[in-house]
């Protein structure tokens, strides 16, 4: 699949844990505030997700919750991904960019703590979410 044609100019791909309740709610939050529809989504465990990680030489064993990918091979992981996503949303999430003043080695341990405990704190689904018809086109890994 040539996913490049599905990404709008200036758009990004968000890879996420499809069975995590926190991740699911985060994706819904992003969709609701992405008024320009810049983002496209795929599960980390999908064939496309694995291919995108491999193309960028990202060790899947070290990434378990969110990755933001620019189609030109650039990417952000962990807290940097969350902040870069928030910067592009409408409304109050843009203020999260203030956390960029802190280096990732300070931000990521907090991110890692939440990621490590996300199933225990927020729960886990048996299957990835099934998007509604109005947002299905935003998901790259659906047949």
Coordinates of C-alpha atoms in Angstrom, one line a residue:
X1 CA 0.0 0.0 0.0
X2 CA 1.3 3.4 -0.9
X3 CA 0.3 5.3 2.2
X4 CA 2.0 8.5 1.1
X5 CA -0.9 9.5 -1.1
X6 CA -3.3 9.2 1.8
X7 CA -1.4 11.8 3.9
X8 CA -2.4 15.4 3.4
X9 CA 0.2 18.1 2.8
X10 CA 1.9 18.8 6.1
X11 CA 0.2 15.7 7.6
X12 CA 1.6 13.1 10.0
X13 CA 0.9 9.5 10.9
X14 CA 0.3 8.6 14.5
X15 CA 1.1 5.0 15.5
X16 CA -0.6 3.9 18.7
X17 CA -1.4 0.9 20.9
X18 CA -4.7 -0.2 19.5
X19 CA -5.9 -2.2 22.6
X20 CA -5.0 0.4 25.3
X21 CA -8.0 2.4 26.6
X22 CA -5.8 5.4 27.4
X23 CA -4.4 5.3 23.8
X24 CA -7.9 4.9 22.4
X25 CA -9.2 7.9 24.3
X26 CA -6.1 9.9 23.3
X27 CA -6.8 9.2 19.6
X28 CA -10.4 10.2 20.0
X29 CA -9.2 13.4 21.7
X30 CA -6.8 14.1 18.8
X31 CA -9.4 13.4 16.2
X32 CA -11.9 15.8 17.8
X33 CA -9.3 18.6 17.9
X34 CA -7.6 18.0 14.6
X35 CA -9.9 20.4 12.6
X36 CA -7.5 20.5 9.6
X37 CA -7.5 16.6 9.5
X38 CA -3.7 16.5 9.3
X39 CA -3.3 13.2 11.2
X40 CA -3.7 9.7 9.9
X41 CA -3.6 6.7 12.3
X42 CA -2.4 3.1 12.4
X43 CA -1.9 0.6 15.1
X44 CA 1.7 -0.1 16.2
X45 CA 1.0 -3.8 15.7
X46 CA -0.5 -3.5 12.2
X47 CA 1.6 -4.5 9.2
X48 CA 1.8 -0.8 8.2
X49 CA 2.8 0.2 11.7
X50 CA 5.6 -2.4 11.8
X51 CA 6.7 -1.4 8.3
X52 CA 6.9 2.3 9.3
X53 CA 8.9 1.5 12.4
X54 CA 11.3 -0.7 10.5
X55 CA 11.8 1.9 7.8
X56 CA 12.9 4.4 10.5
X57 CA 15.0 1.8 12.4
X58 CA 12.9 2.2 15.5
X59 CA 13.3 -0.6 17.9
X60 CA 9.7 -1.9 18.5
X61 CA 10.7 -3.4 21.9
X62 CA 11.4 0.2 23.2
X63 CA 8.3 1.8 21.9
X64 CA 5.0 0.6 23.2
X65 CA 2.5 3.5 23.1
X66 CA 2.8 6.3 20.6
X67 CA 4.9 7.4 17.7
X68 CA 4.3 10.4 15.4
X69 CA 5.8 10.0 11.9
X70 CA 6.3 12.5 9.2
X71 CA 6.1 10.8 5.8
X72 CA 9.6 12.1 4.9
X73 CA 11.2 9.6 7.5
X74 CA 11.3 12.0 10.5
X75 CA 9.7 10.8 13.6
X76 CA 9.0 11.6 17.3
X77 CA 8.5 9.1 20.1
X78 CA 7.2 9.1 23.7
X79 CA 6.8 12.6 25.3
X80 CA 8.2 14.4 22.2
X81 CA 5.5 12.7 20.1
X82 CA 2.8 13.8 22.5
X83 CA 4.0 17.4 22.6
X84 CA 4.4 17.6 18.8
X85 CA 0.9 16.3 18.3
X86 CA -0.5 18.7 20.8
X87 CA 1.2 21.6 19.1
X88 CA -0.9 20.9 16.0
X89 CA -4.3 20.7 17.6
X90 CA -6.9 23.3 18.0
X91 CA -7.5 24.9 21.4
X92 CA -5.8 24.5 24.8
X93 CA -3.6 21.4 23.9
X94 CA -1.2 23.8 22.2
X95 CA 0.0 25.1 25.6
X96 CA 1.6 21.7 26.2
X97 CA 4.5 22.9 23.9
X98 CA 5.8 24.7 27.0
X99 CA 7.1 21.2 28.1
X100 CA 9.6 21.4 25.2
X101 CA 11.8 23.6 27.5
X102 CA 12.6 20.4 29.4
X103 CA 14.8 17.9 27.7
X104 CA 13.4 14.5 26.8
X105 CA 15.6 12.7 29.4
X106 CA 13.5 14.6 32.0
X107 CA 10.1 14.2 30.3
X108 CA 10.4 10.6 29.2
X109 CA 10.6 8.9 32.6
X110 CA 7.2 10.4 33.5
X111 CA 5.9 9.3 30.1
X112 CA 7.4 5.8 30.6
X113 CA 5.8 5.5 34.0
X114 CA 2.4 6.1 32.6
X115 CA 3.0 3.9 29.5
X116 CA 4.2 1.0 31.8
X117 CA 1.1 1.2 33.9
X118 CA -1.5 2.2 31.3
X119 CA -3.2 -1.2 31.2
X120 CA -3.5 -1.5 35.0
X121 CA -4.7 2.1 35.4
X122 CA -6.9 2.5 32.3
X123 CA -7.6 -1.0 31.1
X124 CA -7.1 -2.9 27.9
X125 CA -9.4 -4.0 25.1
X126 CA -9.5 -7.4 23.5
X127 CA -9.4 -5.8 20.0
X128 CA -8.4 -2.5 18.4
X129 CA -11.2 0.1 18.2
X130 CA -13.4 0.1 15.2
X131 CA -13.7 3.6 13.9
X132 CA -17.1 5.1 12.9
X133 CA -17.7 5.6 9.2
X134 CA -17.1 9.3 9.4
X135 CA -13.5 8.8 10.7
X136 CA -12.7 5.5 9.1
X137 CA -10.8 7.2 6.2
X138 CA -8.3 8.6 8.8
X139 CA -7.1 5.1 9.6
X140 CA -4.4 3.7 7.3
X141 CA -4.4 0.1 8.4
X142 CA -8.0 -0.7 7.7
X143 CA -8.9 -2.8 4.7

